[in-house]
Short mmCIF file of C-alpha atoms in Angstrom, two decimals:
data_model
loop_
_atom_site.label_atom_id
_atom_site.label_comp_id
_atom_site.label_asym_id
_atom_site.label_seq_id
_atom_site.Cartn_x
_atom_site.Cartn_y
_atom_site.Cartn_z
CA UNK A 26 -28.23 86.29 -31.52
CA UNK A 27 -31.00 83.82 -31.25
CA UNK A 28 -28.95 81.24 -33.04
CA UNK A 29 -25.96 81.76 -30.82
CA UNK A 30 -28.01 81.45 -27.74
CA UNK A 31 -29.51 78.01 -28.90
CA UNK A 32 -26.03 76.93 -29.38
CA UNK A 33 -24.84 78.05 -26.11
CA UNK A 34 -27.71 76.25 -24.34
CA UNK A 35 -26.88 73.10 -26.27
CA UNK A 36 -23.51 72.98 -25.12
CA UNK A 37 -24.56 73.59 -21.51
CA UNK A 38 -26.89 70.68 -21.75
CA UNK A 39 -24.17 68.37 -23.28
CA UNK A 40 -21.87 69.30 -20.52
CA UNK A 41 -24.53 68.60 -17.97
CA UNK A 42 -25.26 65.23 -19.65
CA UNK A 43 -21.57 64.35 -19.62
CA UNK A 44 -21.28 65.33 -15.79
CA UNK A 45 -24.28 63.08 -14.91
CA UNK A 46 -22.95 60.17 -17.03
CA UNK A 47 -19.40 60.51 -15.48
CA UNK A 48 -20.95 60.63 -11.98
CA UNK A 49 -23.05 57.54 -12.75
CA UNK A 50 -20.04 55.69 -14.06
CA UNK A 51 -18.18 56.70 -10.90
CA UNK A 52 -20.83 55.58 -8.57
CA UNK A 53 -20.97 52.17 -10.52
CA UNK A 54 -17.31 51.79 -10.26
CA UNK A 55 -17.19 52.51 -6.61
CA UNK A 56 -20.08 50.10 -6.02
CA UNK A 57 -18.41 47.31 -8.07
CA UNK A 58 -15.14 47.76 -6.02
CA UNK A 59 -17.33 47.64 -2.83
CA UNK A 60 -19.00 44.58 -3.94
CA UNK A 61 -15.87 42.92 -4.90
CA UNK A 62 -14.29 43.81 -1.65
CA UNK A 63 -17.40 42.45 0.31
CA UNK A 64 -17.11 39.20 -1.68
CA UNK A 65 -13.55 38.73 -0.96
CA UNK A 66 -14.21 39.34 2.82
CA UNK A 67 -17.05 36.87 2.90
CA UNK A 68 -14.77 34.52 1.05
CA UNK A 69 -12.25 34.92 3.71
CA UNK A 70 -14.73 34.56 6.60
CA UNK A 71 -16.10 31.40 4.92
CA UNK A 72 -12.62 29.92 4.40
CA UNK A 73 -11.56 30.64 8.01
CA UNK A 74 -14.81 29.09 9.45
CA UNK A 75 -14.40 26.03 7.16
CA UNK A 76 -10.72 25.56 8.55
CA UNK A 77 -12.13 25.74 12.08
CA UNK A 78 -14.54 22.92 11.10
CA UNK A 79 -11.83 20.82 9.57
CA UNK A 80 -10.23 20.68 12.94
CA UNK A 81 -13.25 18.72 14.19
CA UNK A 82 -13.27 16.46 10.96
CA UNK A 83 -9.53 15.65 11.68
CA UNK A 84 -10.45 14.15 15.02
CA UNK A 85 -13.18 12.04 13.36
CA UNK A 86 -10.84 10.84 10.57
CA UNK A 87 -8.41 9.93 13.22
CA UNK A 88 -10.76 7.59 14.78
CA UNK A 89 -11.61 6.09 11.54
CA UNK A 90 -7.83 5.63 10.83
CA UNK A 91 -7.75 3.69 14.11
CA UNK A 92 -10.61 1.48 13.24
CA UNK A 93 -8.28 0.11 10.35
CA UNK A 94 -5.92 -1.49 13.00
CA UNK A 95 -6.60 -4.24 15.33
CA UNK A 96 -6.03 -2.23 18.30
CA UNK A 97 -4.88 1.10 19.71
CA UNK A 98 -1.26 0.22 19.28
CA UNK A 99 -1.70 0.87 15.57
CA UNK A 100 0.60 -1.95 14.36
CA UNK A 101 -1.33 -4.77 12.69
CA UNK A 102 -4.18 -4.15 10.37
CA UNK A 103 -7.64 -5.54 10.67
CA UNK A 104 -8.33 -8.60 8.65
CA UNK A 105 -9.80 -8.48 6.13
CA UNK A 106 -9.06 -4.99 5.22
CA UNK A 107 -10.72 -4.09 1.98
CA UNK A 108 -8.76 -1.53 -0.26
CA UNK A 109 -11.98 0.65 -0.48
CA UNK A 110 -11.97 1.23 3.04
CA UNK A 111 -8.48 2.69 2.77
CA UNK A 112 -9.52 4.74 -0.29
CA UNK A 113 -12.57 6.10 1.37
CA UNK A 114 -10.62 7.52 4.46
CA UNK A 115 -7.73 8.71 2.14
CA UNK A 116 -10.20 10.81 -0.06
CA UNK A 117 -11.64 12.41 2.98
CA UNK A 118 -8.26 13.35 4.06
CA UNK A 119 -7.42 14.60 0.88
CA UNK A 120 -10.52 16.92 0.83
CA UNK A 121 -9.55 18.57 4.01
CA UNK A 122 -8.84 22.27 3.57
CA UNK A 123 -6.15 23.55 6.11
CA UNK A 124 -4.64 26.71 4.69
CA UNK A 125 -5.62 29.89 2.69
CA UNK A 126 -4.07 28.52 -0.46
CA UNK A 127 -6.70 25.72 -0.51
CA UNK A 128 -9.32 28.43 -1.07
CA UNK A 129 -7.46 30.35 -3.71
CA UNK A 130 -6.52 32.92 -1.12
CA UNK A 131 -3.10 34.16 0.29
CA UNK A 132 -1.98 33.35 3.76
CA UNK A 133 -1.81 37.04 4.65
CA UNK A 134 -5.63 37.12 4.01
CA UNK A 135 -6.25 35.10 6.97
CA UNK A 136 -6.42 36.57 10.47
CA UNK A 137 -6.26 33.10 12.19
CA UNK A 138 -3.17 30.78 12.67
CA UNK A 139 -3.63 27.49 10.71
CA UNK A 140 -0.33 25.77 11.33
CA UNK A 141 -1.98 23.34 13.90
CA UNK A 142 -4.59 22.35 11.29
CA UNK A 143 -2.01 21.93 8.70
CA UNK A 144 0.32 19.95 10.97
CA UNK A 145 -2.58 17.60 12.00
CA UNK A 146 -3.63 16.90 8.33
CA UNK A 147 -0.20 15.99 7.48
CA UNK A 148 0.10 13.49 10.27
CA UNK A 149 -3.22 12.14 9.05
CA UNK A 150 -1.57 11.85 5.56
CA UNK A 151 1.31 10.14 6.94
CA UNK A 152 -0.88 7.62 8.86
CA UNK A 153 -2.96 6.54 5.79
CA UNK A 154 0.16 6.22 3.80
CA UNK A 155 1.56 3.93 6.42
CA UNK A 156 -1.58 1.88 6.24
CA UNK A 157 -1.32 1.82 2.49
CA UNK A 158 2.17 0.65 2.64
CA UNK A 159 1.48 -2.05 5.27
CA UNK A 160 -1.51 -3.26 3.28
CA UNK A 161 0.57 -3.29 -0.10
CA UNK A 162 3.46 -5.24 1.57
CA UNK A 163 1.08 -7.78 3.14
CA UNK A 164 -0.74 -8.33 -0.29
CA UNK A 165 2.60 -8.79 -2.03
CA UNK A 166 3.82 -11.43 0.47
CA UNK A 167 0.49 -13.13 0.40
CA UNK A 168 0.95 -13.59 -3.29
CA UNK A 169 4.04 -15.73 -2.58
CA UNK A 170 2.21 -17.94 -0.08
CA UNK A 171 -0.21 -21.00 -0.42
CA UNK A 172 -2.54 -19.26 2.15
CA UNK A 173 -2.31 -15.54 3.39
CA UNK A 174 -2.12 -15.36 7.05
CA UNK A 175 -5.27 -14.56 8.78
CA UNK A 176 -3.28 -12.81 11.50
CA UNK A 177 0.03 -11.27 10.47
CA UNK A 178 1.01 -11.33 14.32
CA UNK A 179 0.90 -15.08 14.35
CA UNK A 180 4.05 -17.30 14.25
CA UNK A 181 5.67 -18.28 11.14
CA UNK A 182 4.99 -22.02 11.64
CA UNK A 183 1.93 -21.65 9.54
CA UNK A 184 3.51 -20.03 6.61
CA UNK A 185 3.80 -22.08 3.32
CA UNK A 186 5.55 -20.63 0.28
CA UNK A 187 3.91 -21.20 -3.03
CA UNK A 188 5.56 -22.12 -6.51
CA UNK A 189 6.06 -18.60 -7.52
CA UNK A 190 8.48 -17.59 -4.80
CA UNK A 191 12.12 -16.90 -5.28
CA UNK A 192 14.96 -15.56 -3.13
CA UNK A 193 14.93 -12.43 -5.41
CA UNK A 194 11.43 -11.73 -4.56
CA UNK A 195 11.95 -12.35 -0.87
CA UNK A 196 14.81 -9.84 -0.91
CA UNK A 197 12.74 -7.29 -2.72
CA UNK A 198 10.05 -7.55 -0.09
CA UNK A 199 12.83 -6.94 2.59
CA UNK A 200 13.74 -3.77 0.85
CA UNK A 201 10.03 -2.72 0.82
CA UNK A 202 9.89 -2.95 4.76
CA UNK A 203 13.24 -0.83 5.22
CA UNK A 204 12.34 2.07 7.32
CA UNK A 205 9.74 0.52 9.31
CA UNK A 206 10.20 -0.16 12.95
CA UNK A 207 7.91 -1.89 15.65
CA UNK A 208 6.12 -5.07 16.24
CA UNK A 209 4.65 -5.35 12.72
CA UNK A 210 7.98 -4.87 11.19
CA UNK A 211 9.43 -7.64 13.40
CA UNK A 212 6.74 -9.98 12.59
CA UNK A 213 7.07 -9.39 8.73
CA UNK A 214 10.66 -9.94 9.15
CA UNK A 215 10.17 -13.48 10.79
CA UNK A 216 7.72 -14.41 8.16
CA UNK A 217 10.24 -13.33 5.33
CA UNK A 218 13.03 -15.39 7.23
CA UNK A 219 10.73 -18.34 7.26
CA UNK A 220 9.97 -18.01 3.54
CA UNK A 221 13.68 -17.54 2.72
CA UNK A 222 14.50 -20.71 4.76
CA UNK A 223 11.95 -22.83 2.88
CA UNK A 224 13.08 -21.61 -0.53
CA UNK A 225 16.71 -22.48 0.44
CA UNK A 226 15.61 -25.95 1.68
CA UNK A 227 13.86 -26.61 -1.50
CA UNK A 228 16.51 -25.36 -3.99
CA UNK A 229 19.30 -27.18 -1.92
CA UNK A 230 17.25 -30.42 -1.83
CA UNK A 231 16.43 -30.00 -5.58
CA UNK A 232 19.99 -29.57 -6.53
CA UNK A 233 20.99 -32.58 -4.52
CA UNK A 234 18.48 -34.82 -6.18
CA UNK A 235 19.39 -33.47 -9.66
CA UNK A 236 23.09 -34.27 -9.06
CA UNK A 237 22.05 -37.92 -8.66
CA UNK A 238 20.55 -38.27 -12.01
CA UNK A 239 21.25 -37.02 -15.51
CA UNK A 240 18.27 -37.36 -17.89
CA UNK A 241 17.22 -41.01 -17.37
CA UNK A 242 20.89 -42.17 -16.18
CA UNK A 243 22.18 -42.17 -12.59
CA UNK A 244 25.44 -40.24 -11.81
CA UNK A 245 28.20 -41.06 -9.36
CA UNK A 246 26.32 -38.99 -6.69
CA UNK A 247 23.59 -41.44 -6.95
CA UNK A 248 24.40 -43.76 -3.79
CA UNK A 249 22.15 -45.12 -1.36
CA UNK A 250 23.59 -42.73 1.41
CA UNK A 251 22.74 -39.63 -0.76
CA UNK A 252 19.36 -41.09 -1.64
CA UNK A 253 18.46 -41.72 1.85
CA UNK A 254 19.50 -38.37 2.98
CA UNK A 255 17.48 -36.67 0.27
CA UNK A 256 14.37 -38.82 1.30
CA UNK A 257 14.69 -37.71 4.94
CA UNK A 258 14.74 -34.02 3.86
CA UNK A 259 11.45 -34.20 2.06
CA UNK A 260 9.52 -33.64 5.20
CA UNK A 261 11.10 -30.12 5.37
CA UNK A 262 9.26 -29.11 2.11
CA UNK A 263 5.95 -27.65 3.34
CA UNK A 264 4.71 -27.00 -0.15
CA UNK A 265 2.97 -30.19 -1.21
CA UNK A 266 3.28 -29.49 -4.94
CA UNK A 267 7.05 -28.70 -4.51
CA UNK A 268 7.36 -31.76 -2.38
CA UNK A 269 5.47 -34.02 -4.92
CA UNK A 270 7.93 -32.72 -7.60
CA UNK A 271 10.90 -33.82 -5.77
CA UNK A 272 9.27 -37.10 -4.69
CA UNK A 273 8.73 -38.01 -8.20
CA UNK A 274 12.40 -37.41 -9.08
CA UNK A 275 13.32 -39.56 -6.04
CA UNK A 276 10.97 -42.33 -7.37
CA UNK A 277 12.79 -42.31 -10.69
CA UNK A 278 16.25 -42.54 -8.87
CA UNK A 279 14.90 -45.27 -6.75
CA UNK A 280 13.72 -47.28 -9.60
CA UNK A 281 17.34 -46.85 -11.19
CA UNK A 282 18.93 -47.89 -7.93
CA UNK A 283 16.93 -51.09 -7.56
CA UNK A 284 18.38 -52.43 -10.73
CA UNK A 285 22.00 -51.83 -9.19
CA UNK A 286 21.34 -52.44 -5.56
CA UNK A 287 19.09 -55.44 -5.30
CA UNK A 288 16.01 -53.41 -4.33
CA UNK A 289 17.38 -51.79 -1.43
CA UNK A 290 14.80 -49.13 -0.30
CA UNK A 291 14.59 -46.91 2.89
CA UNK A 292 11.82 -47.97 5.10
CA UNK A 293 8.80 -45.78 4.48
CA UNK A 294 9.75 -44.52 1.11
CA UNK A 295 7.01 -46.34 -0.80
CA UNK A 296 4.39 -44.66 1.38
CA UNK A 297 5.84 -41.42 0.50
CA UNK A 298 6.50 -41.64 -3.35
CA UNK A 299 4.08 -44.46 -4.57
CA UNK A 300 0.58 -43.43 -5.18
CA UNK A 301 -1.94 -45.81 -3.31
CA UNK A 302 -3.90 -48.00 -5.62
CA UNK A 303 -7.70 -47.13 -5.56
#
């Protein structure tokens, strides 16, 4: 009897312990769920407050974007414009958080409408991409010129191609500005037209000169008339290196013509092609 009573009491104790342990586990589980829920809610509140603040940042970044242009028309970029300035603004735009997904949340978690912030951020992205595109195009064109324009709104009269430029490279630049419109696009087109004209003038004059001489010998095209015509076109070549190259070839032709034409030389030719003695 005594032994069976002890066994019964032990069973009761075990059951009580199990009940206590079960209740403790249940309380902990409920506490964890409540804590997770509270953390999730705090995350949502933080995210929504951050998005509200981003709207203020977007206005500030719009002002920063405008400072990269010469004026409020937002056509021509400031000069000089460092690439680091563009990158700095771009990184700030990319860091903007405008929707629930930016915080690892779902859109249904938000109680606020973020569509305006999303739209404003995208407009900023488009603006900085346009600035990057314009800067890239200007840098590529500048690489084909003797000196880059200090003001891209200036007339094309000051543009001088360098020795690297080709018609193919100019055509590639034209394709780069396809889709652009406005005053900037028109100004770049005028510059490309001038570059195109200079390349064609050089190529045509070079071909005309080369038709007059084959190696060291004159050809049938090496007439005084063709020589004078080529000489008069030298002033059209703005690049001094390219002009000197053609002048040297004309000097060689001139020497060959002298032996056949009793030294007939156009007035002013010597000043153009013969180096002055020091």
